[in-house]
């Protein structure tokens, strides 16, 4: 059964993060499956200086897939939110499209942009299901982005938690991709939560990625990396990704290993870029910030690295962890959040004690110095990712949508 699916998203490419990249590959696969999709997201043209390729992700991006960019307002230094007065555009386009189902990504963020529940009223009036996805636990980010006294922060978290729970419970279903997060939001009071695996990646692109002699020099003009242990970071350069912790830890790491044998490769951008560059450059000369890189280049970057590191304790799933496994390299991550569902400590990666720099440095030292362990863990990681193909992930989502349509009819 082919469907007409309306997706109201808080973000999309050209912004590069796990949510937006996943969203792009998801609609690509939906196009291949023969479904029609109308996707609403913010207009990123005001950030053309950051994303000169923004036009690649607007309009008809795949057969049957149309992206409508809504006038937007600033959000952080590298993002946009849909504008308050833009919801009338959503309604007008929904009326023309006549979807079978509406899917809303991050409804709480959209609520505070639209000042209304995205999709709900139209769905009720047209007797179609309206479901949503829990992507980011924004409550955990208060301390990162609102540096207020602890008591005030706690009070605000309690207020917003009640608001978030109320918002999610208005939808027919709340999907979440992590069993840990699933239990957490049920505990918060979200009654319609369902865990499904709807994350994936293009395994074929990782299968075709190759280890190339002088890869870094040929592609990124970085010479003399062949004999160095290459540690790769992927993601936004923001405080919530654990960068303050990481910067402090690397000062200690230089006392434990021969840091001249290590190259630190950072893929991504954000407001902390200058601070990261300055502080890591005091530790070693072999720090390389590549900036924003197209998702199509990530398989080869990972394949030509030795291991991936993330210090974020707040991931609901952690797409980069799965990508590292697909590339055949191990991961070092905190024993916190959704990343722990995929990392088997000592088998395909290493988990460190959250907030403990000594534990973090011990894990880094182990992988820096033991090439055989890196190879063994990389092989084990490859064995864990077959179920995360985009075919499987999107088929799971399509099944849920079809079930909801039948229930509503």
XYZ file of C-alpha atoms in Angstrom:
409
model
C 0.000 0.000 0.000
C 1.567 3.249 -1.192
C 1.054 6.220 1.096
C 1.054 10.003 1.033
C 3.043 11.029 4.087
C 3.359 14.550 5.476
C 6.399 15.110 7.687
C 6.694 18.256 9.784
C 10.331 18.421 10.850
C 12.161 20.755 13.203
C 15.273 20.472 11.040
C 16.683 19.036 7.832
C 19.781 19.207 5.672
C 21.930 21.244 5.028
C 22.278 21.277 8.836
C 24.455 18.271 9.618
C 23.605 16.149 12.629
C 22.307 12.664 13.277
C 18.655 13.713 13.036
C 18.928 15.630 9.762
C 21.153 13.106 8.008
C 18.832 10.276 9.063
C 15.837 12.256 7.826
C 17.444 12.685 4.424
C 18.230 9.002 3.946
C 14.795 8.063 5.258
C 12.929 10.077 2.619
C 15.331 8.819 -0.044
C 14.363 5.261 0.840
C 10.653 6.182 0.964
C 11.015 7.483 -2.585
C 12.565 4.173 -3.658
C 9.665 2.339 -2.006
C 7.186 4.368 -4.098
C 5.663 6.571 -1.391
C 4.959 10.299 -1.700
C 6.300 12.644 0.971
C 5.664 16.310 1.683
C 8.269 17.511 4.177
C 8.150 20.858 5.992
C 11.276 22.298 7.597
C 12.904 25.686 8.268
C 14.280 27.842 5.477
C 18.075 27.787 5.651
C 18.789 30.442 3.011
C 19.669 33.024 5.741
C 22.570 30.692 6.630
C 23.861 30.447 3.061
C 27.273 31.619 4.290
C 27.446 28.442 6.404
C 25.562 26.163 4.013
C 26.268 27.274 0.425
C 24.609 24.058 -0.824
C 21.273 24.704 0.938
C 19.383 24.720 -2.389
C 20.243 21.029 -2.860
C 17.751 20.164 -0.121
C 14.700 22.146 -1.136
C 11.913 21.467 -3.620
C 11.702 18.083 -5.339
C 14.799 16.350 -3.971
C 13.796 12.794 -5.014
C 10.938 11.351 -7.099
C 7.776 11.863 -5.065
C 9.586 13.781 -2.298
C 8.957 17.523 -1.948
C 10.594 19.738 0.677
C 8.848 22.986 1.608
C 11.041 25.423 3.517
C 9.120 27.623 5.926
C 10.272 31.188 6.740
C 12.514 30.809 9.753
C 14.054 32.533 12.756
C 17.548 32.144 14.281
C 18.198 29.201 16.609
C 21.679 28.824 18.104
C 24.542 29.898 15.816
C 24.087 27.320 13.089
C 20.391 26.415 13.077
C 16.958 27.865 12.296
C 13.486 27.406 13.731
C 10.256 27.627 11.755
C 8.640 31.048 12.148
C 5.598 31.760 14.300
C 3.363 32.912 11.430
C 4.256 30.098 9.040
C 1.792 27.457 10.164
C -0.832 28.787 7.743
C 1.518 27.666 4.945
C 1.590 24.175 6.466
C -2.214 23.999 6.568
C -2.576 25.288 3.010
C -0.101 22.732 1.641
C -1.614 19.892 3.683
C -5.018 20.680 2.202
C -3.567 20.419 -1.297
C -1.543 17.283 -0.552
C -4.244 15.386 1.386
C -1.898 13.045 3.284
C -2.803 9.618 4.621
C -0.791 10.281 7.783
C 1.129 13.133 9.431
C 4.435 12.498 11.185
C 5.882 15.232 13.401
C 9.554 15.307 14.404
C 10.363 16.941 17.769
C 6.851 18.281 18.430
C 7.921 20.167 21.560
C 10.441 22.259 19.630
C 7.852 22.886 16.915
C 5.232 23.796 19.532
C 7.405 26.590 20.894
C 8.018 27.807 17.328
C 4.449 27.556 15.965
C 2.777 28.082 19.379
C 0.443 25.241 18.497
C 0.502 21.454 18.190
C 1.833 20.704 14.731
C -0.446 18.535 12.622
C -3.027 17.648 15.282
C -5.968 19.861 14.274
C -5.695 19.032 10.567
C -5.425 15.308 11.327
C -8.496 15.314 13.568
C -10.568 17.254 11.036
C -9.561 14.851 8.261
C -9.738 11.638 10.304
C -6.118 10.660 9.705
C -3.471 9.624 12.254
C -0.898 12.082 13.527
C 2.116 10.547 15.242
C 5.413 11.974 16.418
C 9.024 11.149 17.167
C 10.891 11.792 20.396
C 14.351 12.784 19.192
C 16.099 14.879 21.813
C 15.572 15.108 25.552
C 15.846 18.898 25.673
C 15.426 18.822 29.456
C 18.943 17.390 29.730
C 20.385 20.365 27.856
C 19.190 23.124 30.202
C 22.510 23.421 32.007
C 24.409 23.590 28.718
C 22.392 26.393 27.161
C 20.849 28.157 30.205
C 23.639 28.873 32.709
C 21.272 29.783 35.542
C 21.462 28.981 39.269
C 20.803 25.293 39.929
C 17.527 25.883 41.789
C 16.077 27.989 38.979
C 17.201 25.454 36.380
C 15.550 22.629 38.313
C 12.286 24.560 38.588
C 12.306 25.339 34.862
C 13.001 21.688 34.047
C 9.985 20.587 36.086
C 7.748 23.141 34.368
C 8.951 22.217 30.899
C 8.765 18.489 31.629
C 5.042 18.807 32.346
C 4.612 20.797 29.132
C 6.565 18.257 27.075
C 4.603 15.317 28.482
C 1.329 17.073 27.708
C 2.443 17.789 24.134
C 3.534 14.229 23.368
C 0.420 12.674 24.880
C -1.746 14.617 22.411
C -0.394 12.541 19.508
C -1.634 9.094 18.503
C 1.813 7.600 19.023
C 5.271 8.688 20.148
C 8.086 6.735 18.505
C 11.516 6.437 20.091
C 14.559 4.604 18.745
C 16.248 3.652 22.026
C 14.995 1.228 24.674
C 16.746 3.279 27.364
C 15.053 6.489 26.216
C 11.772 4.588 25.858
C 11.829 3.643 29.538
C 12.885 7.158 30.500
C 10.007 8.918 28.740
C 7.469 6.392 30.042
C 8.757 7.320 33.489
C 8.192 10.984 32.638
C 4.530 10.214 31.919
C 4.416 9.886 28.126
C 1.779 7.178 27.793
C 1.772 6.558 24.038
C 5.494 5.765 23.669
C 6.608 2.920 21.405
C 10.138 1.698 20.740
C 11.010 0.752 17.164
C 14.252 0.644 15.232
C 13.860 3.349 12.603
C 17.532 4.368 12.435
C 19.757 3.040 9.734
C 22.487 3.868 7.309
C 23.554 2.858 3.840
C 25.602 -0.241 4.560
C 26.578 -0.520 0.879
C 28.347 2.834 1.025
C 30.395 1.567 3.937
C 31.051 -1.738 2.180
C 32.439 0.137 -0.810
C 34.598 2.466 1.299
C 38.292 1.586 1.115
C 41.471 2.144 3.076
C 43.637 4.217 0.759
C 47.340 4.986 1.030
C 47.825 8.725 1.601
C 44.032 9.149 1.888
C 44.317 12.208 4.116
C 46.880 13.942 1.947
C 45.028 13.234 -1.297
C 41.600 14.320 -0.047
C 42.229 16.821 2.747
C 45.807 18.007 2.162
C 46.972 16.535 5.483
C 50.373 14.850 4.993
C 52.231 12.252 7.043
C 49.299 10.530 8.770
C 49.957 6.981 7.550
C 51.840 5.942 10.690
C 49.744 7.862 13.203
C 46.796 6.596 15.239
C 43.895 8.572 13.851
C 41.143 9.444 16.356
C 38.033 10.825 14.674
C 35.254 12.932 16.196
C 31.988 13.491 14.284
C 29.298 16.017 15.162
C 28.482 19.523 16.312
C 31.178 21.444 18.127
C 28.962 22.447 21.024
C 29.159 22.119 24.778
C 26.378 19.524 24.935
C 28.579 17.114 22.948
C 31.003 16.898 25.872
C 33.758 19.087 24.468
C 34.647 20.839 27.736
C 35.217 17.411 29.282
C 37.181 16.205 26.252
C 39.491 19.214 26.152
C 40.401 18.762 29.807
C 40.980 15.044 29.315
C 43.382 15.484 26.404
C 45.637 17.649 28.567
C 45.960 14.615 30.860
C 46.251 12.159 27.969
C 49.496 13.727 26.756
C 51.103 12.578 30.016
C 50.039 8.962 29.385
C 50.850 8.324 25.718
C 53.247 9.535 23.062
C 50.871 12.169 21.753
C 53.069 12.743 18.686
C 51.923 9.334 17.435
C 48.297 10.497 17.511
C 46.292 12.586 15.016
C 43.017 14.145 16.149
C 40.559 14.566 13.272
C 37.387 16.545 13.921
C 34.495 16.543 11.453
C 31.822 19.139 12.174
C 31.389 22.761 13.105
C 29.851 24.920 15.778
C 30.441 27.784 18.212
C 33.242 25.960 20.071
C 35.413 25.487 16.988
C 37.935 28.208 17.846
C 38.230 27.133 21.485
C 38.694 23.478 20.487
C 41.337 24.399 17.933
C 43.244 26.646 20.331
C 43.236 24.278 23.287
C 44.018 21.072 21.402
C 46.786 22.838 19.501
C 48.487 23.357 22.859
C 48.457 19.573 23.320
C 49.635 18.512 19.852
C 50.350 19.922 16.414
C 48.391 17.078 14.843
C 44.869 18.499 15.208
C 42.776 18.788 12.056
C 39.361 20.444 11.980
C 37.709 19.570 8.677
C 34.523 21.562 9.211
C 31.226 20.428 7.750
C 31.591 17.405 5.503
C 28.895 15.966 3.227
C 27.445 12.676 4.546
C 28.602 10.912 1.369
C 32.240 11.362 2.446
C 31.800 9.989 5.981
C 32.271 6.273 5.102
C 35.759 6.848 3.693
C 36.721 9.204 6.530
C 35.791 6.575 9.105
C 37.333 3.728 7.117
C 40.649 5.584 7.073
C 40.578 6.345 10.796
C 41.528 4.032 13.672
C 38.730 4.674 16.146
C 35.842 7.035 16.807
C 35.294 8.981 20.022
C 32.190 10.648 21.423
C 31.928 12.216 24.868
C 28.228 13.103 24.651
C 26.178 11.647 27.506
C 22.831 12.718 26.053
C 22.402 10.849 22.788
C 19.083 9.067 22.298
C 20.764 6.677 19.888
C 24.048 7.839 18.403
C 24.114 7.376 14.630
C 27.869 7.963 14.445
C 28.454 4.904 16.637
C 26.674 2.686 14.113
C 28.536 4.342 11.246
C 31.869 3.657 12.933
C 30.943 -0.010 13.352
C 29.938 -0.181 9.683
C 33.362 1.194 8.774
C 35.017 -1.475 10.908
C 36.464 0.734 13.645
C 35.775 0.669 17.413
C 34.199 3.439 19.489
C 35.026 5.059 22.818
C 31.940 6.549 24.503
C 30.504 7.306 27.955
C 28.422 4.662 29.679
C 25.338 6.871 29.396
C 22.404 7.427 27.077
C 21.352 5.504 24.002
C 24.874 4.764 22.740
C 25.206 2.019 25.362
C 22.633 -0.104 23.510
C 25.079 -0.755 20.684
C 28.468 -0.722 22.392
C 29.425 -4.011 24.018
C 32.191 -2.910 26.340
C 35.435 -4.682 25.460
C 33.969 -6.321 22.361
C 33.222 -3.597 19.777
C 34.193 -0.541 21.788
C 35.053 0.826 25.212
C 32.753 2.599 27.672
C 34.167 5.049 30.184
C 32.673 6.317 33.428
C 30.705 9.505 32.639
C 32.428 12.648 33.855
C 35.591 10.742 34.825
C 38.580 11.970 32.823
C 40.883 9.257 34.191
C 38.519 6.545 32.962
C 38.237 8.277 29.582
C 42.022 8.576 29.232
C 42.528 4.924 30.198
C 40.222 3.796 27.371
C 41.886 6.112 24.865
C 45.348 4.903 25.915
C 44.313 1.274 25.488
C 43.154 1.765 21.898
C 45.991 4.098 20.969
C 48.604 1.541 22.023
C 46.971 -1.755 20.980
C 46.495 -2.074 17.231
C 45.437 -5.731 17.510
C 42.630 -4.797 19.900
C 41.469 -2.064 17.531
C 41.359 -4.561 14.671
C 39.506 -7.196 16.704
C 36.928 -4.705 17.961
C 36.456 -3.332 14.451
C 35.630 -6.815 13.144
C 33.179 -7.355 16.005
C 31.544 -3.990 15.335
C 30.880 -4.917 11.726
C 28.975 -7.991 12.899
C 26.514 -5.929 14.953
C 25.124 -3.593 12.301
C 23.367 -5.716 9.667
C 19.919 -5.068 11.176
C 20.404 -1.325 10.758
C 20.127 -1.147 6.984
C 17.861 1.633 5.718
C 15.659 -0.991 4.053
C 14.913 -2.558 7.442
C 14.633 0.725 9.317
C 12.226 2.356 6.868
C 10.219 -0.867 6.472
C 9.685 -0.797 10.250
C 8.444 2.785 10.056
C 6.181 2.102 7.069
C 4.615 -0.819 8.949
C 3.792 1.446 11.903
C 2.293 4.096 9.610
C 0.132 1.545 7.824
C -1.088 0.105 11.124
C -2.032 3.584 12.332
C -3.924 4.317 9.111
C -5.901 1.075 9.475
C -6.691 1.874 13.126
C -7.948 5.332 12.139
C -10.113 4.124 9.242
